[in-house]
Structure formats: C-alpha cells, structure tokens
XYZ file of C-alpha atoms in Angstrom:
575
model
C -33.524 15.148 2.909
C -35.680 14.385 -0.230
C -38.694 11.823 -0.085
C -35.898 10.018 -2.947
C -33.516 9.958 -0.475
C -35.562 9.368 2.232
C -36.651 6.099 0.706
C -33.080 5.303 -0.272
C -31.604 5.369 3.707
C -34.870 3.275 4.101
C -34.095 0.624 1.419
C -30.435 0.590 2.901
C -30.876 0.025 6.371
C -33.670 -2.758 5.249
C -31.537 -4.333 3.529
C -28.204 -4.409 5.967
C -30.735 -4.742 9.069
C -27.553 -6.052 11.197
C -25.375 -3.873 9.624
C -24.705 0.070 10.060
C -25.825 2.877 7.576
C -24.215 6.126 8.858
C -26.223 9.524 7.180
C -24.102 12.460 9.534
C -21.311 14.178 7.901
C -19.494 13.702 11.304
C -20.022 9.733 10.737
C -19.213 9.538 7.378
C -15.624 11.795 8.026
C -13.412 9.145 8.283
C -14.781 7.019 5.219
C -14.785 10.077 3.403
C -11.087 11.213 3.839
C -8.256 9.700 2.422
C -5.138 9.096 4.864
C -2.880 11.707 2.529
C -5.368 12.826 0.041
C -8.579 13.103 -1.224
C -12.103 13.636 -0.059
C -15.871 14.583 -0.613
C -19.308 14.211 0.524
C -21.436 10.532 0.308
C -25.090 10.469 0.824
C -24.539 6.874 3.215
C -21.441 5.075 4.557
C -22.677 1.417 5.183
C -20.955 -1.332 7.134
C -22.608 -4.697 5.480
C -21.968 -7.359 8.777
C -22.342 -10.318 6.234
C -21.239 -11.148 2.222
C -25.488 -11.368 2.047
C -26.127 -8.019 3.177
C -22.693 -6.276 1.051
C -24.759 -7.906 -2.068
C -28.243 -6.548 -0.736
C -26.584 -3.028 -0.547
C -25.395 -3.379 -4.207
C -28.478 -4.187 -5.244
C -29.976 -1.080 -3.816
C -27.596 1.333 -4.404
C -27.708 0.090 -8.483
C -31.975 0.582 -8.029
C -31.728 4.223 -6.946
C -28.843 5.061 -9.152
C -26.077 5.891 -6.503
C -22.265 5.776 -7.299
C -20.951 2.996 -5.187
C -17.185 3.233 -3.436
C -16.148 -0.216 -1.862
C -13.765 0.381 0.898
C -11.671 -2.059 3.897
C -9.247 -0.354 5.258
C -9.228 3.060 3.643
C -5.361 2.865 3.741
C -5.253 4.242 -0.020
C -2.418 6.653 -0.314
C -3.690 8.076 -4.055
C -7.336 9.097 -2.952
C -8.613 6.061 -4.549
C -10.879 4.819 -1.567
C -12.965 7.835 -0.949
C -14.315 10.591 -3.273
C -12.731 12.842 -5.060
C -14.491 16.408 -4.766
C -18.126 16.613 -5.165
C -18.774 17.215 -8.857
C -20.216 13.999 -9.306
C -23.604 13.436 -11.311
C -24.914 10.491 -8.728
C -24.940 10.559 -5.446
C -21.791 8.517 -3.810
C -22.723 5.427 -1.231
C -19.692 4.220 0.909
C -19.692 0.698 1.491
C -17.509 0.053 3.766
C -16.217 -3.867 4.545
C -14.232 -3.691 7.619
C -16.340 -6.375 9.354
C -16.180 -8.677 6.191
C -12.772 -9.854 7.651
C -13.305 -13.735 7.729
C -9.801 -15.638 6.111
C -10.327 -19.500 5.805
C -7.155 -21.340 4.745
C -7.246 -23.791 1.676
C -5.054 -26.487 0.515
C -3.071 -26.678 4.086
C -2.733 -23.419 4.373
C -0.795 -23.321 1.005
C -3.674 -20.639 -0.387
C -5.905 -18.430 1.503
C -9.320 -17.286 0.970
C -10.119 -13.518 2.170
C -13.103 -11.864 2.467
C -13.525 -8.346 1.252
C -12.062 -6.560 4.519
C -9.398 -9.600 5.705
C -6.068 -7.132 6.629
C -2.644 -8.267 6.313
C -2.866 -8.150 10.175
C -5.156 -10.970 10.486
C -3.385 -13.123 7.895
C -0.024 -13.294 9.515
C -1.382 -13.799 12.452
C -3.440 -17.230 11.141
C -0.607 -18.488 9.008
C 2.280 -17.948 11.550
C 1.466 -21.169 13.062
C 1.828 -23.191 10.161
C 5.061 -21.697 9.188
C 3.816 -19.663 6.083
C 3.709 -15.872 5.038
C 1.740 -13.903 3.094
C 2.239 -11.928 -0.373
C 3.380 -8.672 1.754
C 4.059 -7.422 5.513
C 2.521 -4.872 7.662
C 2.197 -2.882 4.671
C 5.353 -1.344 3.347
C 3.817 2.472 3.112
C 0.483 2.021 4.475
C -0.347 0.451 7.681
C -2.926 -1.183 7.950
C -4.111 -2.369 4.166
C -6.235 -4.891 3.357
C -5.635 -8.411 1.253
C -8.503 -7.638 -1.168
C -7.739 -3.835 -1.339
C -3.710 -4.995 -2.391
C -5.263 -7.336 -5.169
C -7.323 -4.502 -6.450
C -4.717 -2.142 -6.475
C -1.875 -4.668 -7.795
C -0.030 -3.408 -4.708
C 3.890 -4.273 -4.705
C 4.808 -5.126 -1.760
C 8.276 -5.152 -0.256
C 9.051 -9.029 -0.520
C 11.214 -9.376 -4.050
C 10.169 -12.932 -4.132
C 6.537 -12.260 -4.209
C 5.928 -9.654 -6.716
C 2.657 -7.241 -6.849
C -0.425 -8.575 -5.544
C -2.326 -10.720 -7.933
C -5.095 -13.745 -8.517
C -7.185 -14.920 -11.416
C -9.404 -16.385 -8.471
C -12.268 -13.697 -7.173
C -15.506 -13.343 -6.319
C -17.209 -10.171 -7.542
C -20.254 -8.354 -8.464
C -20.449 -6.554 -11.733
C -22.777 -4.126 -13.727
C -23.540 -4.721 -17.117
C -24.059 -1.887 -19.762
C -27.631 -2.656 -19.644
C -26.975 -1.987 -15.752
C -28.064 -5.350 -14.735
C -26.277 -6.470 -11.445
C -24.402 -9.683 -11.622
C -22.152 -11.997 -9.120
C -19.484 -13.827 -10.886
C -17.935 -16.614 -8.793
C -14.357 -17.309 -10.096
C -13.036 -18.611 -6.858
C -13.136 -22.349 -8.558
C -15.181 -23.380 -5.443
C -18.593 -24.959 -5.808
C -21.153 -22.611 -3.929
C -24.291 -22.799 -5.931
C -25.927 -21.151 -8.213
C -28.409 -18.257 -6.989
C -25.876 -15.002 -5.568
C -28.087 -15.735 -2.445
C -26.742 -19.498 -2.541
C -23.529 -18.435 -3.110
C -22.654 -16.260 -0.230
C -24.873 -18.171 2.474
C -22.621 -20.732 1.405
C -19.363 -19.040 1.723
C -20.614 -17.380 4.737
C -21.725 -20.885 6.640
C -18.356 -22.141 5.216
C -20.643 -24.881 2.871
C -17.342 -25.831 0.893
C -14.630 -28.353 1.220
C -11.384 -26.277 2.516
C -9.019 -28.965 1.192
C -9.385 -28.863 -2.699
C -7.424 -31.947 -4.386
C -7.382 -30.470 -7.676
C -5.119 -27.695 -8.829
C -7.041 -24.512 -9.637
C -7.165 -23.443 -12.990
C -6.149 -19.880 -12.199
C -3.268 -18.838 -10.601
C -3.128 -16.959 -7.241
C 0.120 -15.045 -6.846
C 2.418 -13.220 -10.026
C 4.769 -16.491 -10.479
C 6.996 -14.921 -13.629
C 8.371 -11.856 -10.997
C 11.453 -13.390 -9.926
C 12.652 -13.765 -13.306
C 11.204 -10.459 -14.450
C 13.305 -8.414 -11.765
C 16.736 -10.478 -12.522
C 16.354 -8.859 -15.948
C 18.265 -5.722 -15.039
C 19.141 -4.525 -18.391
C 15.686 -4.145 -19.448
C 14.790 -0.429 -20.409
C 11.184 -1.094 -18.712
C 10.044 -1.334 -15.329
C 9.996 -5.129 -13.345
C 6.141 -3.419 -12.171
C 3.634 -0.911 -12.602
C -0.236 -0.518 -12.111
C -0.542 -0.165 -15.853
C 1.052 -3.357 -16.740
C -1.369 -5.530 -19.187
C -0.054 -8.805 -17.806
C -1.291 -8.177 -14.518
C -5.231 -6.722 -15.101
C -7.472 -9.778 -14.713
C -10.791 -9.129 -13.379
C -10.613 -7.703 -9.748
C -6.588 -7.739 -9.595
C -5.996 -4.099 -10.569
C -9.803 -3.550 -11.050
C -9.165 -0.098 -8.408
C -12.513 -0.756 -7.312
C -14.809 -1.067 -10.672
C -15.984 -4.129 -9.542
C -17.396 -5.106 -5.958
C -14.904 -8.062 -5.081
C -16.683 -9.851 -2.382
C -13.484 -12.126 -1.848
C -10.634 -13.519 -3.203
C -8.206 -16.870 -2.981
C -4.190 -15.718 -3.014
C -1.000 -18.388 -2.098
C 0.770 -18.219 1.000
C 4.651 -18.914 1.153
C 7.260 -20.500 2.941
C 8.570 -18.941 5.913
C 12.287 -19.035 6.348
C 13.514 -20.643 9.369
C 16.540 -17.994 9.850
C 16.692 -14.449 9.359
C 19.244 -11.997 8.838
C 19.314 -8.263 8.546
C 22.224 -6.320 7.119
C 21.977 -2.551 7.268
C 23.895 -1.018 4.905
C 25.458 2.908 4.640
C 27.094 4.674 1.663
C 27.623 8.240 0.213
C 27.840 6.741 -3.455
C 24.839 5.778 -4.660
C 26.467 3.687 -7.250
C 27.828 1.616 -4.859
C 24.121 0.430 -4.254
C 23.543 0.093 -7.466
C 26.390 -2.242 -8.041
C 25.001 -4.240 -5.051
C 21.873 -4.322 -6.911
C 23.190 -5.867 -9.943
C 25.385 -8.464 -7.922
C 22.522 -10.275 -6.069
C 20.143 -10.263 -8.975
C 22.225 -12.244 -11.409
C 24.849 -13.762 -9.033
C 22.430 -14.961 -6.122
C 20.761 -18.603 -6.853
C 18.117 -17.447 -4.675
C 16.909 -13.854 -3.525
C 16.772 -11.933 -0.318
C 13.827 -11.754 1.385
C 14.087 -7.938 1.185
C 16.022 -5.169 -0.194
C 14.491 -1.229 1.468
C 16.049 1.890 0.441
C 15.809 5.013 2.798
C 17.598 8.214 2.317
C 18.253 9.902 4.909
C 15.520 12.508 4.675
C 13.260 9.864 5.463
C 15.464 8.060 8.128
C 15.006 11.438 9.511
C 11.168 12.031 8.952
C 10.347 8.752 10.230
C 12.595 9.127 13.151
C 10.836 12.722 14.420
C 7.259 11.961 12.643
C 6.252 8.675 13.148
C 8.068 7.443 16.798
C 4.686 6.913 18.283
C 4.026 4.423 15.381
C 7.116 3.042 15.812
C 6.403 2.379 19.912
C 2.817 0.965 19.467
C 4.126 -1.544 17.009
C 7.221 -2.537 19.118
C 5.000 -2.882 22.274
C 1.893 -3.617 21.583
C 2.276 -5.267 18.308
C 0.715 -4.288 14.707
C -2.507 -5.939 15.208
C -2.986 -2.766 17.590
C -3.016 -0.466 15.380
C -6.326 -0.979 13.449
C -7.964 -0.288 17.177
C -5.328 3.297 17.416
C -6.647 4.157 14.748
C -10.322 3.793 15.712
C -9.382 5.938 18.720
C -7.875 8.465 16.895
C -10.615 8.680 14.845
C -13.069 9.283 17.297
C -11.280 11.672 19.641
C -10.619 14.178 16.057
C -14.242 13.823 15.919
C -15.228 15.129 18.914
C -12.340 17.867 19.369
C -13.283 18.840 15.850
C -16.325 19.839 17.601
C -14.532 22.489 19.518
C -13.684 25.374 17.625
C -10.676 26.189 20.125
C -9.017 23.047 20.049
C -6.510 22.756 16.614
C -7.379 20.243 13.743
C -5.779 16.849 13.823
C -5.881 16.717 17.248
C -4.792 12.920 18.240
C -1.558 13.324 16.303
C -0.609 16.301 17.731
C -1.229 15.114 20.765
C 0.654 11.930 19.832
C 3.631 13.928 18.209
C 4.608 15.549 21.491
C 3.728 12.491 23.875
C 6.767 10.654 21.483
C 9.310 13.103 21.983
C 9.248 12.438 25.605
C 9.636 8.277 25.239
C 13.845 7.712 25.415
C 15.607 7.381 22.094
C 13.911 4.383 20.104
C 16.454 3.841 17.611
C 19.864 1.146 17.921
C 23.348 3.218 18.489
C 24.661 1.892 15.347
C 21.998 3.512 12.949
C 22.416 6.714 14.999
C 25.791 6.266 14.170
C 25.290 5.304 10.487
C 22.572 8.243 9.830
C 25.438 10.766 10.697
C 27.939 8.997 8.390
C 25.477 8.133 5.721
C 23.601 9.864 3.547
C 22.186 6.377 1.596
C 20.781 3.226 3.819
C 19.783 -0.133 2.485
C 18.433 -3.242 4.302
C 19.018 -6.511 2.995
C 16.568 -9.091 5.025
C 17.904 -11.905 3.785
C 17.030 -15.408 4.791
C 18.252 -19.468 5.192
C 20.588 -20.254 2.723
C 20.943 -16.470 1.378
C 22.701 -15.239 4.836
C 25.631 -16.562 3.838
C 25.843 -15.352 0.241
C 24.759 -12.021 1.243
C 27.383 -12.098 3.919
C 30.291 -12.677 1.312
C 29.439 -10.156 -1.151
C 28.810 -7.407 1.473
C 32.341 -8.643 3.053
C 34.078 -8.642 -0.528
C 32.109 -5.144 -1.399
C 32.236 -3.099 1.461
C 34.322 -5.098 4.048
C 38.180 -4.271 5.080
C 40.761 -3.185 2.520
C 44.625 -3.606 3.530
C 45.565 -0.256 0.817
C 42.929 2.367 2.775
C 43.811 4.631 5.499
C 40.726 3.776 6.982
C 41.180 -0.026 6.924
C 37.607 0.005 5.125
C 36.896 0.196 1.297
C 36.289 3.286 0.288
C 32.987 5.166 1.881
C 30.117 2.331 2.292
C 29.967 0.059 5.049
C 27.499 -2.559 6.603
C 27.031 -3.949 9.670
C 24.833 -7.570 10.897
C 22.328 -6.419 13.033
C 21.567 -8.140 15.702
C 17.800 -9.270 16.196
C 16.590 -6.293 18.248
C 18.712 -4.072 15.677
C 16.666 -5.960 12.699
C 13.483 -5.408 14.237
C 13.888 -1.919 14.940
C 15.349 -1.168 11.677
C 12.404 -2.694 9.676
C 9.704 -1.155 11.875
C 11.486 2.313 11.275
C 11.676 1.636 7.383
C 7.623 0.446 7.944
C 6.077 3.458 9.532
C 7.956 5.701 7.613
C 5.040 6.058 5.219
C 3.537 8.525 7.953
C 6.122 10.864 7.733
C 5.239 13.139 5.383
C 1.511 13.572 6.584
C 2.578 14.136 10.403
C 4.880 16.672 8.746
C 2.149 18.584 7.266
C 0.030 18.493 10.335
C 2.834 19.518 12.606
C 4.026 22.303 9.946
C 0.479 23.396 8.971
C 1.551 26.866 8.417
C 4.319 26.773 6.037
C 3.231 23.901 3.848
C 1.682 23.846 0.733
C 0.499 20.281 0.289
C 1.558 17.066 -0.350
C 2.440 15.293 -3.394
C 3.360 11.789 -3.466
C 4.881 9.829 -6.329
C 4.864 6.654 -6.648
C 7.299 5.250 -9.423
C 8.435 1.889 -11.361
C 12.095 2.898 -12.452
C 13.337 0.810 -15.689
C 15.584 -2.328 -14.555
C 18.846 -0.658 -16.160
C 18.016 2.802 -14.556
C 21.378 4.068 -12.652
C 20.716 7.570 -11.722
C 17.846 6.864 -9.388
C 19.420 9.049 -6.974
C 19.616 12.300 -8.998
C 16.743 12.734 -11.246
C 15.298 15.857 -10.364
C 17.113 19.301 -10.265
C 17.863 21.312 -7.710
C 15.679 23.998 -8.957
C 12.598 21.501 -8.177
C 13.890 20.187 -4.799
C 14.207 24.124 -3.332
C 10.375 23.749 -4.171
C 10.188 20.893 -1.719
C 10.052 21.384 2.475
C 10.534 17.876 2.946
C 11.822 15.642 0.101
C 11.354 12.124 1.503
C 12.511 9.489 -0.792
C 12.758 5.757 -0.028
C 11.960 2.564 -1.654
C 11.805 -1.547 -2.917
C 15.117 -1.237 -4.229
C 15.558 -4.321 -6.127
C 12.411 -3.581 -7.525
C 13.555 -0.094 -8.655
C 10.268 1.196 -7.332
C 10.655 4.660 -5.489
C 8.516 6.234 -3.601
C 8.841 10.414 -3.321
C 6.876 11.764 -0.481
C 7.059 15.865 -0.806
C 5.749 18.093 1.075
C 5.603 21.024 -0.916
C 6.920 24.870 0.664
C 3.837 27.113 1.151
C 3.098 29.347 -2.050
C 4.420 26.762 -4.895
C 1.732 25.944 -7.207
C 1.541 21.875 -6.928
C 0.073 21.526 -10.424
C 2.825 23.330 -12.209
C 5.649 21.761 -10.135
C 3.956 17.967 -10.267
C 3.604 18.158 -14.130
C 6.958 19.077 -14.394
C 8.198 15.839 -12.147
C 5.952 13.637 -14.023
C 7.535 15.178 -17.610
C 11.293 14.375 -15.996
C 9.884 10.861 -14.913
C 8.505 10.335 -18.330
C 12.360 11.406 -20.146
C 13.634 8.576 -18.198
C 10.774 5.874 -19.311
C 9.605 5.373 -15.748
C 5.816 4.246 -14.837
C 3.478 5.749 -12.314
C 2.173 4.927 -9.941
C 3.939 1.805 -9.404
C 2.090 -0.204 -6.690
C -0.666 2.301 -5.424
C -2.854 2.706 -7.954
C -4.135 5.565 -10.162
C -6.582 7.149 -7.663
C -7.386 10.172 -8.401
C -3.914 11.499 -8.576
C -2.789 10.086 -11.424
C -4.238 9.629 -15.608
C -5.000 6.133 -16.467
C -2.883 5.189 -19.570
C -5.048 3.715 -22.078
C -4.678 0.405 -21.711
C -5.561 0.767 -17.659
C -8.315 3.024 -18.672
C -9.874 0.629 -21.313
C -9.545 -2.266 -18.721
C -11.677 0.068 -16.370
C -14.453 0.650 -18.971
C -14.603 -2.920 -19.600
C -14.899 -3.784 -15.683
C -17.687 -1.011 -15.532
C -19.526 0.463 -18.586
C -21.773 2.282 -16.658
C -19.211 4.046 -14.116
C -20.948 3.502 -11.303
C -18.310 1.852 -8.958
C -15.335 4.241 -8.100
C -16.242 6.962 -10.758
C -13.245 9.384 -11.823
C -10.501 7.352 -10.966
C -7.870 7.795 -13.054
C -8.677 11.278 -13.745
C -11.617 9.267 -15.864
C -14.980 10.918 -16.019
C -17.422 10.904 -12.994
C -20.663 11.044 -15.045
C -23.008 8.042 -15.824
C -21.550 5.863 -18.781
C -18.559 7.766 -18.733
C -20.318 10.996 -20.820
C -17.752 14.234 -20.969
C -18.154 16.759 -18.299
C-alpha cells in the first residue's frame, strides 16, 4: 500500500471511528459482487454506523479523489451496486449503509421516512400494526432490497396500485462541477442549517414526526393507475428512462449519496383473495388483462405472470428460499444471507472444496424437505403451460370472482363442462401464501441454475422489459432460433404492468454479446423499454435523456462511474 493510500484508510477510519472500514479482498467480496452480475476491486468497503459519519466518509473520499459506490442491500440484479471491471481511472470506495436502517413514521404513519439502508423488511414489519403497506413487498425479483435503493432505481414493484418507486422528498449529498461537496435537504423537514446540524438532528430525531402541513412534493407516482388503464397506448405504463419520473435521487442509480428519503404508505385491505389462474392460450390472459383494466372500478392488488419454465426453476432452484420464508419468516433472510456469506468465505479458502459452497450445500439439503408446493398447482403446472395470480382484495374479490367465473368458469356446449382450455381455481389461504412466496423467490432461479450447472452454462443474461400497453404477442417474441441458444429460458412478470422479466441462462459456447444484441434489436422492433424497473447498471446504455439526467446529478462522475455503459473516467472524458 502507497503512503497515498496509506493516509487515505487513515482519514477513513478517523472519520467513521464507530464504524467499519474493511481493506482485505476477502472482506470486501461480498460488497464487491453483484447477486447475478458484476464485480471488481475497491480500495475500502466502509460501514458508516451513523448519517454523521456516511457524510464524514464523503467528505474524504471527494479529498483524495476516490470513486464513491453507495450501497444497502446490494440486491441489484443489473451490476449497478458494485463495480464493474477494474478499468477505472480513481480508485473505487464502497460505502456501504446497511446499519443506516432507522424508519420513523410521519403523518400517522400515512408517510415514512427511511434512512439510507431501511429494507422493505423492516417497513412492513413497523407499519403492519397500523394497518398500512408499503410501495412494494418482499421484493418481487430481489429479496431483500432496500426502500432508498427502490427510489434510486425507480424500482416497479409488483403492486398495480402503487406504481414504480418514487419521491420528490430526499436528502442527499451532491458534487458540484467545481467538485465542491454539498448536502441538499429536500425532505421539507426543518433540521438546520450546517450538514453537521442536519444529520445530528435527524439522527437524535430533533423534528416534529406529525407535520400539519401538506408537503410540497409528492412521495409516491400518483398518475400510475390511470397510466396502466390506458391499454391502447403504443408506449410502456413504466420504464427507468421515463422523464416524468427522474427527480433528484428517484432514478438518480446512485449519482447522488441519498442519505434518506420520505415515501407514502397505503391502506391495507382487510380481505384478501388469491386466484391462480392456468391456460395454454396466452390470449386468453391477455383478454383478462384488458377486462379488469377498463371494466374494474378499482384494481387488484396484484396481477404475477409465471410460465412454466419458471414455475419449474423456482420449484427445483429456490425451495430452500421458499422454506426459510414460510418458517422462519422474510425478516430471516437478511441474517441467511450473512451466513452464507461468511461460510463461501471461508470454504473459498479451501482449494478442494467447490465455489458457491452454501448454495450447493443448500440445493441438496431442499431436495430432501417433502414436497412444498399445494396439490392443485402440481396439478395445474402439468395442465398449464401459462399461470397468473390475481391477489385481489375487499371489494375487488367479488368482481374478480365474476369475470374469472364468466371467462373461464363452466360451459353447458363443452365436452369438458369447462370453457375451452384455461381454468382458475380460489386458493385457499395456505394455497395463496404458498403461491406468492413461489412467484417471490423465483428471482433466484436462474443464478442457483448456473451454480448447480456450472459446467454447461455460458452465463446469464437478464432482461428486464416495459412492453407497450397494446402489446399482444408478449408470449412469442423471440424465435426459436434464439431460444435453442438458451439452457434455461425463465420468463415471468407484473402482468398488468406489461413488464417482463427474461432470466436466461445461456448454453455453454454461445457468444452472449452477439445473442443479447440481437434480443435487444427484436425488443426494440416492438417499441419496448429496458430495463423496466432495475435500472441501467452496467448492463444496459443509458438513453439520452437518462444519461443527461446522470451528468446533471454528477458532473464530475465520481459516484457510481460507468453506469449506463457511461464513461468511468473523471468528468466523464472518453476512454
């Protein structure tokens, strides 16, 4: 280590003295690697324990020059959260916020305010009491995520009602293109003036929880229900890129250091219902589609596609996800994770013992736990090759209820007494859980795939797509010439949303590159947007508009450099 460097690790671990500044590459491996992709080296991973000591390792990061990478939960699925290679021009600093995880409700509980590593977990847990919800659940491809790290990323969600995740009320530190370090306090809560006075406020909770007056900013996207009725639209209800939604830290993919943010909470119904639906004709889902967006007064709750590659994938791949959430509930999981993390460290250690150890271990402890799945969607994966959810909720049970019945229910002219191939069935409540927690872990599927199958795959390549409103053939848009590419073509999504989520894992020997630019090209014939709800990362291009909304957020490209397949040098300079 240089005396430069030497001085920096110094200046760090002054400045976070109750904090953690981890140097090792062992560590750092977990902040460094992204969950499906991505990874490279970092000079420091530091874990701030206060908002004071997350500004005082800004402020030396921006002295000696250092890329900076804000991370919670590191749940990222396009690389997004962690480095991308290691042609940078700066060294990269990790801060990671996981202990920044403080939520304080406002308003009665009608907003929330959420500190930079506050998960989703945490949230549900604080509001379930006072009979609210929050913009998303669980996570509905990434366990785990974070409130703040879903605002930054305009993440989707899988509630229709809610739309992607969004506020015009943040608190965030910003670098000028003189490279002057600022905090900017648009929470529309009085905290001071100094950035010191401002978090040792917000830290010592100094501020009156119950605000009288409206805020001038609003905290949740409150045009999406009517945007996603509008089914004959020829663009997409939602998508990263959209201009209406890139305010400040919501979709800022980390070019600003958002120290917290204030997002509303929602109603919780008082009844639930879950309808699982089967069909062989796509276009009878479609037609569902249409039905309850312009017919319903009010919307389901949810609406989850899953073909049945991925009812499959998540049923072999991800049944020990499935069983820790069931028993032990999803608040566990940030702690599994910790373990698993630490027990691939040390067998990594151990040149005999295979990479990835924990979830092959994992893998083969599953397959000996009894069948985890309801008879009926056993029964409906072998009939089926299309599944759809419906959660719906209070008064939309019953109007969900008659349209399935008048759709799909009994029909006096078949042989079969049912109307031709779809049918649906009312779950009962342990059927409803254990079909949403099998449509919510699914997202692991294609990664325990590769692990388990580490010989004859070639990668993974996850899309991530906004479909237009009037799109039909959602079901058949890529060739078979690209799918015999594929080893495991998982495809499932937010279907009212028409946003789709491909999960390949690619056969060993097929050029990715070649075969992904192709997708996109197909994608792009059929005016769809990508990535949808994840984020650019670094596996997607920034359009211009999301790429000039970066640049503004950061002129010298010091937070998050090279996302969007954006340059990685200082002030953005060509490589």
């Amino acid at each position: 280590m240089t005396n430069s460097s030497q001085l920096f690790i110094e200046a760090l671990r002054s400045a976070t003295p109750r904090g953690r500044v981890l140097t090792s590459p062992q560590a750092t491996l977990r902040y460094r690697s992204g969950i499906k992709v991505g990874g490279g080296d970092a000079c420091a991973v530091v874990q701030p324990a206060s908002l004071l000591e997350f500004w005082q390792a800004l402020k030396v990061c921006t002295e000696f020059n250092k890329i900076v990478i804000c991370q919670a939960a590191n749940t990222g699925l396009t690389g997004g959260s962690t480095p991308d290679g290691n042609d940078y021009d700066r060294d990269v600093v990790i801060i990671s916020n996981i202990k920044l995880d403080k939520l304080t409700l406002l308003n009665g509980g009608a907003q929330v305010l959420a500190w930079a590593g506050s998960s989703l977990y945490r949230l549900e847990d604080i509001l379930r009491p006072i009979g609210r919800g929050p913009h998303s659940v669980i996570g509905s491809s990434c366990i785990g995520a974070s409130v703040v790290g879903g605002i930054c990323n305009n993440s989707g969600g899988n509630l229709v009602n809610r739309g992607p995740a969004y506020t015009e009320l943040s608190l965030f530190a910003q670098l000028d293109s003189e490279g002057e370090l600022s905090l900017v306090n648009h929470l529309n809560i009085n905290l001071g003036d100094s950035p010191e006075d401002i978090l040792t406020n917000l830290q010592d909770g100094n501020f009156e929880a119950n605000q009288t007056d409206p805020s001038p900013g609003v905290a949740s996207d409150n045009e999406y229900q009517r945007r996603v009725r509008e089914i004959d639209k020829s663009t997409p209800a939602r998508f990263n890129a959209d201009k209406r939604r890139l305010h400040e830290s919501s979709g800022c993919a980390g070019k600003l250091a958002v120290f917290a943010v204030i997002v509303d909470t929602f109603n919780k119904p008082t009844t639930e219902k879950v309808f699982y639906i089967g069909t062989n004709k796509p276009s009878q889902l479609s037609h569902l589609r249409k039905r309850i967006l312009t017919e319903f007064d009010e919307l389901p709750e949810m609406g989850e596609y899953m073909h049945r590659s991925y009812f499959d994938g998540a049923d072999k791949y991800c049944k020990d996800s499935f069983l820790f959430i069931k028993y032990l509930g999803s608040a566990f999981l940030p702690k599994l994770f910790a373990i698993k993390s630490w027990v691939d460290g040390t067998m990594n250690k151990l040149s005999f013992i295979p990479k990835s150890f924990s979830d092959r271990t994992l893998q083969r402890l599953a397959r000996i736990w009894p069948d985890h799945l309801p008879k009926r969607m056993r029964e409906y994966r072998n009939r089926y090759e299309h599944h759809l959810m419906i959660v719906a909720n209070d008064e939309v049970i019953e109007s969900t209820r008659a349209l399935l019945s008048e759709e799909l229910g009994a029909d006096e002219t078949s042989e079969s007494g049912k109307k031709d191939n779809g049918d649906y069935f009312e779950c009962t409540d342990s059927e409803g859980l254990a079909a949403q927690i099998h449509r919510f872990v699914a997202g692991g599927a294609s990664g325990r795939y590769a692990i388990m199958h580490d010989e004859e795959c070639g990668g993974l390549m996850p899309f991530d797509i906004a479909l237009p409103r009037n799109c039909d053939d959602w079901h058949c848009l890529l060739p078979p010439d690209v799918l015999d590419q594929l080893a495991a073509p998982y495809s499932l999504g937010h279907f009212f949303c028409q946003v789709i989520h491909w999960d390949f894992v690619v056969k060993e020997g097929v050029e990715i590159e070649p075969l992904k630019a192709r997708i996109l090209a197909i994608l792009d014939e059929h005016g769809a947007k990508y990535p949808a709800e994840h984020n650019v990362g670094h596996l997607y291009e920034a359009e211009p508009d999301l790429a000039n909304f970066y640049q503004s957020l950061d002129p010298t490209n010091s937070f998050n450099s090279g996302v969007g397949k954006m340059s990685k040098l200082k002030n953005y300079k060509a490589a």
